[in-house]
Short mmCIF file of C-alpha atoms and ligand atoms in Angstrom, two decimals:
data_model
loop_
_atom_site.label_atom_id
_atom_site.label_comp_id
_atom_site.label_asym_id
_atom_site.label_seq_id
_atom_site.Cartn_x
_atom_site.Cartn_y
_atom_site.Cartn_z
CA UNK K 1 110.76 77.12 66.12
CA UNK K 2 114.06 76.37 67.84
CA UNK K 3 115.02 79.09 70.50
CA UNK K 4 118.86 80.45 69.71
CA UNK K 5 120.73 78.01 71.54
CA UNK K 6 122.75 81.00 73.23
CA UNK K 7 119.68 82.21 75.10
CA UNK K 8 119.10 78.63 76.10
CA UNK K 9 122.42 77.87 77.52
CA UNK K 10 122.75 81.03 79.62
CA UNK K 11 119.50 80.82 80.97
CA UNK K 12 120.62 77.07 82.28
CA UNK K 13 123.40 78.38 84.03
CA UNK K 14 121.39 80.59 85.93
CA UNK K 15 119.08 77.72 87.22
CA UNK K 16 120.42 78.84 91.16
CA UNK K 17 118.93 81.96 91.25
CA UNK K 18 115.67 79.99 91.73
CA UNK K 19 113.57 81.78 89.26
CA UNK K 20 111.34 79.81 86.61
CA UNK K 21 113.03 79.46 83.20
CA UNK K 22 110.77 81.72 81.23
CA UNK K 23 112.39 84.01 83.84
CA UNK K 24 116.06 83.06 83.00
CA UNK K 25 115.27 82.89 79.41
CA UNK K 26 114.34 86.91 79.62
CA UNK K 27 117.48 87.89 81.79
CA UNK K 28 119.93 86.03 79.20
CA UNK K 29 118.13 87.06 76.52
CA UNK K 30 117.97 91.02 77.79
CA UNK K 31 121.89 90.70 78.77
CA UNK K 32 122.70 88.92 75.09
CA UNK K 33 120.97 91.88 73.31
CA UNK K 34 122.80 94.31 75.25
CA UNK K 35 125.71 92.98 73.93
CA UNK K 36 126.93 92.26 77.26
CA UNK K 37 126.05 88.10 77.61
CA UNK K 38 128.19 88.77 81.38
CA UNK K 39 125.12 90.86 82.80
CA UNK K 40 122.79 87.98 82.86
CA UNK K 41 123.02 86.87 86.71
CA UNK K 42 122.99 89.93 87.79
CA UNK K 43 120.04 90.66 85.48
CA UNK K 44 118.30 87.48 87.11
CA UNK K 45 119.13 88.23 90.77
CA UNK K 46 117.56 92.10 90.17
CA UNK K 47 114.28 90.17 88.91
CA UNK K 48 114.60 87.92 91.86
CA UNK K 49 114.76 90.49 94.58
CA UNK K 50 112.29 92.61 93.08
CA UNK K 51 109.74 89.85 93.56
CA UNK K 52 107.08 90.58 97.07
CA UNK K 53 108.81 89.36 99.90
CA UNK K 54 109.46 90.03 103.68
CA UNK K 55 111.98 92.35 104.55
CA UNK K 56 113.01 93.82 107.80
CA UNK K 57 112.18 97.44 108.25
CA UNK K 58 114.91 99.19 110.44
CA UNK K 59 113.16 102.79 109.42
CA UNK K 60 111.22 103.34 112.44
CA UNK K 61 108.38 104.14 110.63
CA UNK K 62 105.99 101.70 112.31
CA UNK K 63 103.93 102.22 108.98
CA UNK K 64 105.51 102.21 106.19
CA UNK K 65 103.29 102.38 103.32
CA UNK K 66 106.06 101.23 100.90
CA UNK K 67 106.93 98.60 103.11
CA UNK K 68 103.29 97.21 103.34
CA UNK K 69 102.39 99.44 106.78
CA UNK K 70 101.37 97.02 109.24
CA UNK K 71 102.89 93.12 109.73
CA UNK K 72 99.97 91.23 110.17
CA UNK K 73 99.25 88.77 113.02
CA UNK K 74 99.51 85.15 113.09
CA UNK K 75 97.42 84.08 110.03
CA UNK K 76 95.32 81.25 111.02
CA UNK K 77 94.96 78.04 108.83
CA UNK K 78 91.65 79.43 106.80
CA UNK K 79 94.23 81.38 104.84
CA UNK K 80 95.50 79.08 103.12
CA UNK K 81 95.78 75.73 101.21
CA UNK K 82 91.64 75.32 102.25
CA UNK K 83 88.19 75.81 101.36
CA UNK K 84 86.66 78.36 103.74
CA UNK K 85 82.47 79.32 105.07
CA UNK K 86 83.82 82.53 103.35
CA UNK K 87 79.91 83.30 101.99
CA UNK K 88 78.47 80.08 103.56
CA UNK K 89 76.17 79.38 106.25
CA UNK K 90 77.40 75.76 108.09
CA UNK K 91 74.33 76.46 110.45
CA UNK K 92 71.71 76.21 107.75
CA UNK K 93 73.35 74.87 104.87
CA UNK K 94 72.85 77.71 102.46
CA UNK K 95 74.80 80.84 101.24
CA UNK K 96 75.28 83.65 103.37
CA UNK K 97 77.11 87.15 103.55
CA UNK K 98 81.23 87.51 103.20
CA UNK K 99 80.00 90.27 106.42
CA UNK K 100 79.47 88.00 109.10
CA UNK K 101 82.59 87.37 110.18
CA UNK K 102 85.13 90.37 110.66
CA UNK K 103 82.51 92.82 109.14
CA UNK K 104 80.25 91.62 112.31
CA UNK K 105 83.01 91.60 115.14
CA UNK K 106 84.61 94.81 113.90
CA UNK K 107 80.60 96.18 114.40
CA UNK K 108 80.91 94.68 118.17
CA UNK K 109 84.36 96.64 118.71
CA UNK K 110 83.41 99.41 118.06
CA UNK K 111 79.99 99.45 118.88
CA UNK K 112 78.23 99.97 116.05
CA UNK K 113 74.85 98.57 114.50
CA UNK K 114 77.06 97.15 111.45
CA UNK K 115 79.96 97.13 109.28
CA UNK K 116 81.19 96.50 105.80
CA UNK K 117 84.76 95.65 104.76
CA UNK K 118 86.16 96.72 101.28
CA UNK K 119 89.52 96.95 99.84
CA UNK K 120 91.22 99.63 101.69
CA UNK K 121 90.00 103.55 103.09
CA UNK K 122 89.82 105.27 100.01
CA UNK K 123 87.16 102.83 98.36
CA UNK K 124 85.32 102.94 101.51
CA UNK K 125 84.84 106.33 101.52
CA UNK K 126 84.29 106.61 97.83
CA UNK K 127 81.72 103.87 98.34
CA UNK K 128 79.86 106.01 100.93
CA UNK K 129 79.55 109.22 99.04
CA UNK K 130 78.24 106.83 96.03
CA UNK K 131 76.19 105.04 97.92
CA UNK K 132 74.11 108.23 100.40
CA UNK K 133 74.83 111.00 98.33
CA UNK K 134 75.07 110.57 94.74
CA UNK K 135 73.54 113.59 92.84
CA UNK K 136 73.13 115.13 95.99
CA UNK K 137 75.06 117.63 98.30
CA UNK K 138 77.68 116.41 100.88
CA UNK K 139 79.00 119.69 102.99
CA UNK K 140 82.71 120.03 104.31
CA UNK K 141 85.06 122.16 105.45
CA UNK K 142 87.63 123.69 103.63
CA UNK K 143 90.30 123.01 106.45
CA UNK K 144 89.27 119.31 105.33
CA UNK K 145 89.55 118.93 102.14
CA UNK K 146 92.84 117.10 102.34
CA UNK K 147 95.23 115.42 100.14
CA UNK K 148 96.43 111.66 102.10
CA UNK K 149 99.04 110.65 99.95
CA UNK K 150 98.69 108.45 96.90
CA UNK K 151 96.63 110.47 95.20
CA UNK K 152 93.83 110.95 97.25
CA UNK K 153 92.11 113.93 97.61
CA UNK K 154 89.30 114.38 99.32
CA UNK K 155 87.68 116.75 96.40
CA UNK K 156 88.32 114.03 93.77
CA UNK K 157 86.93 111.51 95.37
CA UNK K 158 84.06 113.25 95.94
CA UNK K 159 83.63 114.67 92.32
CA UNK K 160 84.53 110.58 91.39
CA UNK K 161 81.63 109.23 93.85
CA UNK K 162 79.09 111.31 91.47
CA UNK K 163 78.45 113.70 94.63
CA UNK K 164 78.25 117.61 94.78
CA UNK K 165 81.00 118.75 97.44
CA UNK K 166 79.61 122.27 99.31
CA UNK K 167 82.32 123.63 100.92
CA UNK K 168 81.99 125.76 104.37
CA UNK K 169 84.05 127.78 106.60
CA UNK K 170 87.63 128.96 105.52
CA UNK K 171 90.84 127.14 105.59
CA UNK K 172 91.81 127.88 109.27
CA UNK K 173 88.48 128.26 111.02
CA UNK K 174 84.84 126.97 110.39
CA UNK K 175 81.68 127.29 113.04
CA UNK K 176 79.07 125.42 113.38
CA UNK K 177 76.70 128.44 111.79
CA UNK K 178 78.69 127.56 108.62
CA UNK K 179 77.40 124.13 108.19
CA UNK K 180 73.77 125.27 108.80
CA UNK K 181 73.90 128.28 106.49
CA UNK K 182 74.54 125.46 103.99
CA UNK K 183 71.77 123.01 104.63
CA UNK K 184 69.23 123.13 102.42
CA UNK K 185 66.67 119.77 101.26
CA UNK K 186 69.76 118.46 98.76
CA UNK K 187 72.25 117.93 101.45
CA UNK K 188 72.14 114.25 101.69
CA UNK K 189 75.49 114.00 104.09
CA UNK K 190 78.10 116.25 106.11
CA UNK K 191 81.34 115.10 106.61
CA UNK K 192 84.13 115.26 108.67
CA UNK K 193 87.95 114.44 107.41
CA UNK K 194 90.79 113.77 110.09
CA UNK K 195 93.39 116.03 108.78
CA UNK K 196 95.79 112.81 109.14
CA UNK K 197 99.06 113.73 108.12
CA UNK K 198 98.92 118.07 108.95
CA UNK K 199 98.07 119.81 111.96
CA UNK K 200 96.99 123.57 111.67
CA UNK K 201 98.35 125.46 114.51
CA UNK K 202 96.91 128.92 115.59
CA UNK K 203 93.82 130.78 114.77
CA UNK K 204 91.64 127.53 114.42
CA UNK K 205 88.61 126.63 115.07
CA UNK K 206 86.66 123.48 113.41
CA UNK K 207 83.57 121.61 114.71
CA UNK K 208 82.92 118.37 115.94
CA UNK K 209 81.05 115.39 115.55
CA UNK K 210 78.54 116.18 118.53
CA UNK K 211 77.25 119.37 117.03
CA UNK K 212 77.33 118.36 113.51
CA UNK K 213 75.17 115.33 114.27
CA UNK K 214 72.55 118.08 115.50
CA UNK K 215 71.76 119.47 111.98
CA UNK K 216 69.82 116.55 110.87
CA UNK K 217 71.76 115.12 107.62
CA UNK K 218 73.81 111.98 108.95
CA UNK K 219 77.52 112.43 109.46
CA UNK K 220 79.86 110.63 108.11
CA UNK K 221 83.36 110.51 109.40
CA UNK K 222 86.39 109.87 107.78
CA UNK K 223 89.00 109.36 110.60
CA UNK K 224 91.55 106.98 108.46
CA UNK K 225 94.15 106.27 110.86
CA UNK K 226 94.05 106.47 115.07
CA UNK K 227 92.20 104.11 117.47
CA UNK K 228 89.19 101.68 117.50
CA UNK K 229 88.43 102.92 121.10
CA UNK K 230 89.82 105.74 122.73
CA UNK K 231 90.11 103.77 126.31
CA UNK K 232 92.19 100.99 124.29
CA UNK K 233 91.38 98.40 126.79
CA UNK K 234 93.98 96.13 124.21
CA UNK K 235 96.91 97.76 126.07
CA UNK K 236 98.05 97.09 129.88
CA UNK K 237 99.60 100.35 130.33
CA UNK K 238 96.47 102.57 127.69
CA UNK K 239 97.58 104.61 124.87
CA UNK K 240 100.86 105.96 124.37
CA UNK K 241 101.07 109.56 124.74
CA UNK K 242 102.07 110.31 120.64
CA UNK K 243 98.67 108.83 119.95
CA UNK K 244 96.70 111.34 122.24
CA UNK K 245 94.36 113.35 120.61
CA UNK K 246 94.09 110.51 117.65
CA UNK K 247 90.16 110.23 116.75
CA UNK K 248 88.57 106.84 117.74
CA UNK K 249 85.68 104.81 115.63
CA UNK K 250 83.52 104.23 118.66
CA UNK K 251 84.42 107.87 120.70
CA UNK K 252 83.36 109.18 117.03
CA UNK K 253 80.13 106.86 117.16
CA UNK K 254 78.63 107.44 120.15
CA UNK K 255 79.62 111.44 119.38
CA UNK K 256 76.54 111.03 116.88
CA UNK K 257 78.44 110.16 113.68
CA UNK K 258 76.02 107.90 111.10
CA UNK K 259 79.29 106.37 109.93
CA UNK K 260 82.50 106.00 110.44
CA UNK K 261 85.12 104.84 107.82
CA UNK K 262 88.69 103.82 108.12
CA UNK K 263 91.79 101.74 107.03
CA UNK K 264 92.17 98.18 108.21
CA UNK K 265 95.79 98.86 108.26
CA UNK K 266 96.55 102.20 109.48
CA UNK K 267 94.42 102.29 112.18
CA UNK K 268 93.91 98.76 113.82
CA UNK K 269 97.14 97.01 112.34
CA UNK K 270 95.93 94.78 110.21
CA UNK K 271 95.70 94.22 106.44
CA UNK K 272 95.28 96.81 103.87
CA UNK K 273 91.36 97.07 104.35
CA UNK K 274 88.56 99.55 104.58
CA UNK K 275 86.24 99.52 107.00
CA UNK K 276 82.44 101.73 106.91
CA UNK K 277 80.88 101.25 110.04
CA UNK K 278 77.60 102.51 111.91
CA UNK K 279 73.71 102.94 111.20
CA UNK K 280 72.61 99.71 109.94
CA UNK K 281 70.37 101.24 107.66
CA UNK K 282 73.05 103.35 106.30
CA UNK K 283 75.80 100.13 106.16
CA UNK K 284 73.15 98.08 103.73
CA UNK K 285 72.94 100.60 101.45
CA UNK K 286 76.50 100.49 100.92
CA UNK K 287 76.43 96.96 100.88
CA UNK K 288 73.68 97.34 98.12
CA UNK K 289 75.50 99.88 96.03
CA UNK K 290 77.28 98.01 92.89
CA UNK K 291 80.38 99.68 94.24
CA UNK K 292 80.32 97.14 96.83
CA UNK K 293 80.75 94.05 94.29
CA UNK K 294 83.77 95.90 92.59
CA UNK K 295 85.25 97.04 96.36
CA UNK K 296 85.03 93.57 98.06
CA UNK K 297 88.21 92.35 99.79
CA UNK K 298 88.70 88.23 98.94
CA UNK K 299 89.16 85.93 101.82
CA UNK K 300 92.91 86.02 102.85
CA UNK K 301 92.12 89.67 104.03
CA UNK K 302 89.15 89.18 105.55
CA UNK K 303 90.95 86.12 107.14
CA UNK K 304 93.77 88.27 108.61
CA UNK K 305 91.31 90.75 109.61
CA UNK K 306 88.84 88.63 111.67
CA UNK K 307 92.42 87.31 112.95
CA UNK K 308 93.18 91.23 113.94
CA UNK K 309 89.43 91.85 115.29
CA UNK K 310 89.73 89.22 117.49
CA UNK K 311 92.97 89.86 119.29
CA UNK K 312 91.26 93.68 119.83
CA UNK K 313 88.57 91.62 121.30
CA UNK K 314 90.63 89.54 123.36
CA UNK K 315 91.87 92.66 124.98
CA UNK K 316 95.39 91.30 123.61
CA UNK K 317 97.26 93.99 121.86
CA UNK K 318 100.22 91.61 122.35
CA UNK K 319 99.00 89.67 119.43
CA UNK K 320 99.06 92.65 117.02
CA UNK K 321 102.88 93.72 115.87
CA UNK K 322 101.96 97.16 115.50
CA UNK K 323 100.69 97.40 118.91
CA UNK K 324 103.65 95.44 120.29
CA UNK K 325 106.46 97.82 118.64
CA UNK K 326 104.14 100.84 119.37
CA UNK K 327 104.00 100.02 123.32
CA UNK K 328 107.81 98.54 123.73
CA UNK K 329 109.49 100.60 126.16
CA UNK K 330 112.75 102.42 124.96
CA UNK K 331 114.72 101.01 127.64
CA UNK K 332 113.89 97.12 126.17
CA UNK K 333 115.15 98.76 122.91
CA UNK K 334 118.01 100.39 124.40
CA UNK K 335 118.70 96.82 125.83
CA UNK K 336 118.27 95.21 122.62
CA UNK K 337 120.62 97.48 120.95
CA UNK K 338 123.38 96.40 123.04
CA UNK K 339 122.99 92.76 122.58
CA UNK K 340 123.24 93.22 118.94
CA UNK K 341 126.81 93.25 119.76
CA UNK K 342 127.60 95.84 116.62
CA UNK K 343 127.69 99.51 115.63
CA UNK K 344 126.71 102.33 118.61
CA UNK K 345 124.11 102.00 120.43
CA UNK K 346 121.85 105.46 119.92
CA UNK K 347 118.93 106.94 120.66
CA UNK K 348 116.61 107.36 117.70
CA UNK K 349 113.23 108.91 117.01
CA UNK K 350 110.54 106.46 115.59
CA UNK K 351 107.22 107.94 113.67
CA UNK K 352 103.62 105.90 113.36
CA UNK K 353 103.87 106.86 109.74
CA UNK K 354 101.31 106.11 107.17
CA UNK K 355 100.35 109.82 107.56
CA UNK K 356 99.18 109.84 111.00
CA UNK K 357 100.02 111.97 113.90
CA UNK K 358 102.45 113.91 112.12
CA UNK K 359 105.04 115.89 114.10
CA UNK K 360 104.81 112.73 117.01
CA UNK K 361 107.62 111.31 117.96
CA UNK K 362 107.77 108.33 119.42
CA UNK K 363 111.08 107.76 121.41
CA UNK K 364 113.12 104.95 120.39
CA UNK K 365 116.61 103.47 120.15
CA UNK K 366 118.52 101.37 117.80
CA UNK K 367 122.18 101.01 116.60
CA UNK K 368 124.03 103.44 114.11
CA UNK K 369 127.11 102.52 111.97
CA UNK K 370 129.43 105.03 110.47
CA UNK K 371 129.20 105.95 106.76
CA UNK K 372 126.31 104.89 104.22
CA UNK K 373 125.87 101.02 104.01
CA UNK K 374 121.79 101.75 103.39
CA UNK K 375 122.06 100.20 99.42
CA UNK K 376 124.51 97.12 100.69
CA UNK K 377 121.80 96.60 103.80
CA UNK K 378 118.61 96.68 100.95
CA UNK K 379 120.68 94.12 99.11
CA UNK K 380 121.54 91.73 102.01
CA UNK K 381 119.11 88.32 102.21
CA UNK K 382 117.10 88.99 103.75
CA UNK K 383 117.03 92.95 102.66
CA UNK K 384 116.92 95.22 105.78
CA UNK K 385 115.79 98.67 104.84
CA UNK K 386 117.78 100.97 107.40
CA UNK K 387 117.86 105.04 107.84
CA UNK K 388 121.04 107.23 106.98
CA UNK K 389 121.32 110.44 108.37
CA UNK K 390 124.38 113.03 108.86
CA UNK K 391 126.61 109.94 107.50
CA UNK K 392 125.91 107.41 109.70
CA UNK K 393 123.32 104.39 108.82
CA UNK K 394 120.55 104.40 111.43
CA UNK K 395 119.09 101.10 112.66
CA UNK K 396 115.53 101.43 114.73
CA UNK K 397 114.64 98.62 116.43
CA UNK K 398 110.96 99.88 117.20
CA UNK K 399 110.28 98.37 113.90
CA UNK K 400 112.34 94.89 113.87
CA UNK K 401 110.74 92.09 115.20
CA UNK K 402 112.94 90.82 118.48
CA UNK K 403 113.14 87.60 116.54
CA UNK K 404 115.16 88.95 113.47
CA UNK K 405 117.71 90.60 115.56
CA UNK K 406 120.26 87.93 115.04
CA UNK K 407 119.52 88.04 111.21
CA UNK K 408 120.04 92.25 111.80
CA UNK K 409 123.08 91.84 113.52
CA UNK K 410 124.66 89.33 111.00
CA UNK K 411 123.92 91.85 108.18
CA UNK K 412 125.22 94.59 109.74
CA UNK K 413 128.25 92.76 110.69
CA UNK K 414 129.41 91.52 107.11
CA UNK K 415 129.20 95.65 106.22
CA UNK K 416 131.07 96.67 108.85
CA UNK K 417 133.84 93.96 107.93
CA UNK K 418 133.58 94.78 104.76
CA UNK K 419 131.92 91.62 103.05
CA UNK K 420 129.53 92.66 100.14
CA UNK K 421 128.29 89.54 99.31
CA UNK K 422 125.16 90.55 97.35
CA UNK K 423 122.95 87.47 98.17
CA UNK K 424 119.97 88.82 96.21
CA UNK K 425 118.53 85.56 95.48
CA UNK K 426 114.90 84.25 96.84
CA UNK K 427 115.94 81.89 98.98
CA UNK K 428 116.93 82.99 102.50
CA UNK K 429 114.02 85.40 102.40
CA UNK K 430 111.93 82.86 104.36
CA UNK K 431 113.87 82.83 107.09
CA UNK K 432 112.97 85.47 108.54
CA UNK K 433 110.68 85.30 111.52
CA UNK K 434 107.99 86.98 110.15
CA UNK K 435 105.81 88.30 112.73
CA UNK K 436 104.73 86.06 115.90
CA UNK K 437 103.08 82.82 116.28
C1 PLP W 501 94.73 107.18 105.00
C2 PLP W 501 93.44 107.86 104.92
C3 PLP W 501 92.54 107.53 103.90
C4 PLP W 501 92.86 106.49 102.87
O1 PLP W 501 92.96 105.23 103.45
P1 PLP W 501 93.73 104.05 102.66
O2 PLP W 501 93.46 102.84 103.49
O3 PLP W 501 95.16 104.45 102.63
O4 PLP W 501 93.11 103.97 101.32
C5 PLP W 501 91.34 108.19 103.86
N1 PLP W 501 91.04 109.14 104.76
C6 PLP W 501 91.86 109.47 105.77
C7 PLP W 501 91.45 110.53 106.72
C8 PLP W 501 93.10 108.85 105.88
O5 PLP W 501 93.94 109.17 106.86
#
């Protein structure tokens, strides 16, 4: 079995656009049966810049689920390229728990008996309701029964988890009286749901965590996304006023909850992670639950999550990017802006994203250039995902790390000059600064 010689030869001459030849082989071999042997680069540099790789996000969406939410800290050297203590005890010499290291400091930040890690919010909650409540009744509000985004709804997960879901109050307003005309001996939890991404304005009235901890089931709360500690003693100047009125795992905690659970990356910046954390009695019988075993995160998140822990514990928000382009004054943006040296400077409105505080802006500047250049920007190396709105294409710099500003400008320059050099191949991609340290 000879391959057509054809396919062969094209695929050679695409050896620069870095890919492996099986790779090549597939883009000639696509391009020769579409009768068009021509399309075969370009067919090879699409497969090229689809592969995962950094790009910088001029959205102002600090996070951007499609753009992996939150750049991670400096990764330190377990990540990679070594063996790790991952479930090893140097001490004594025998196996021991993938918990003890950021399952046990994220327990100490937030003040909690313990924690478990598994692969992001939605499995941690799942895990919870499978875990306490299975066959049994879990009560919530109907002004919480939420959909997040990506699917998730809080009444499917629940029906998934193998729990009954009791539903109390009405969509606007639910008392206290509501939850207890529900309780009966099969009510194994209540929970509570941060609405996330909606606000209800008006005639409302929900309960919280201090009075539902009196009715004697333990509460579980579901915050997702806001703070690890209300007084965030990670930031010099405390929280910015968009994130007032955010929940906050140890507030929530020492409110009475038996749990709370939320994501790794939404609400503490670091990598896509779920976090259950609270009663220890409650924590190891999620960590029992078979659930756990298929929920586990491997050890280059729990790597860059110990590494995300740590800087919280530190007191050094500094050290996390999302805290660093959450807390960057406009007028250091503003400044910014102008030493880009290209387009208008403007004043722009940034979001957190990843469906928290909705309808918060967060005051921020960037540069904006006339007409739509958004596709030529995504196809620059490296690609810079940018904003267009009322014809002009919106750069944020909330979101860019100061470091890739030259690489920013230098894109934005060959569009405004009109150079549309595609450069869609892998290999300037790693240039870019990539977060600090
Ligand atoms: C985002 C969110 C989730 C899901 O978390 P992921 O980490 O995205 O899976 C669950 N509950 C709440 C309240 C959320 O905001």
């Amino acid at each position: 079995m000879t391959r057509p010689p054809s396919v062969d030869a094209l695929a050679r001459e695409l050896a620069d656009v870095g890919l492996p030849h099986p790779l090549l082989v597939d883009a000639a071999r696509a391009a020769i049966a579409a009768g068009d042997p021509s399309s075969a680069r370009a067919r090879a540099e699409a497969m090229a810049g689809a592969l995962l790789g950094p790009v910088i996000n001029a959205t102002g969406v600090i996070l951007h689920t499609n753009l992996g939410r939150a750049p991670l800290p400096a990764l330190p050297t377990v990540a990679a390229r070594r063996y790790s203590n991952l479930e090893f005890d140097l001490a004594g010499g025998k196996r021991a728990s993938r918990s003890d290291h950021a399952a046990r400091l994220l327990a100490r930040a937030v003040g909690a008996e313990a924690a478990l890690v598994v692969n992001n919010g939605a499995s941690a909650l799942m895990l919870v309701l499978a875990a306490l409540a299975r066959d049994r009744s879990v009560i919530v509000s109907r002004g919480e029964l939420v959909e997040i985004g990506g699917g998730f709804r809080v009444p499917d997960v629940m029906a998934q988890s193998g729990c009954r879901l009791v539903e109390v109050g009405t969509t606007n307003r639910t008392r206290l009286a509501d939850y207890r005309s529900a309780l009966d001996g099969d009510v194994a939890l209540v929970l509570k749901v941060h609405q996330s991404n909606y606000r209800m304005v008006g005639f409302t009235e929900d309960v919280g965590v201090a009075p539902l901890s009196t009715l004697g089931p333990p509460v579980v709360a579901d915050i997702g996304s806001g703070l690890l500690d209300a007084s965030t003693p990670w930031l010099a100047g405390g929280p910015p006023v968009w994130l007032a009125g955010e929940p906050a795992a140890r507030q929530t905690l020492a409110a009475g909850a038996g749990l709370v659970t939320f994501s790794g990356d939404k609400l503490m910046g670091g990598p896509q992670a779920g976090i259950i954390a609270g009663r220890a009695d409650l924590v190891a019988l999620c960590a029992r639950h078979p659930l756990n075993r298929a929920l586990r995160p491997g050890g280059l998140v729990l790597a860059a999550l110990q590494e995300t822990v740590l800087a919280y514990l530190r007191r050094d928000g500094d050290a996390i990017p999302f805290w660093r382009m959450a807390a960057t004054p406009v007028e250091a943006l503003r400044a910014r802006a102008e030493r880009l040296g290209v387009g208008k400077v403007v004043d722009t409105v940034a979001v957190a994203g990843g469906g928290s505080v909705p309808g918060q802006d967060v005051p921020s500047a960037g540069v904006a250039l006339d007409g739509d250049h958004a596709a030529r920007l995504r196809a620059n190396d490296p690609p810079v995902v940018a904003r267009v709105h009322e014809g002009m294409t919106i750069c944020d710099l909330r979101t860019v790390d100061p470091l890739d500003d030259p690489v920013l400008a230098a894109a934005l320059l060959h569009h405004r000059t009109g150079d549309t050099s595609t450069g869609q191949g892998v290999s300037n991609r790693h240039q870019l600064a990539g977060g600090p340290g």
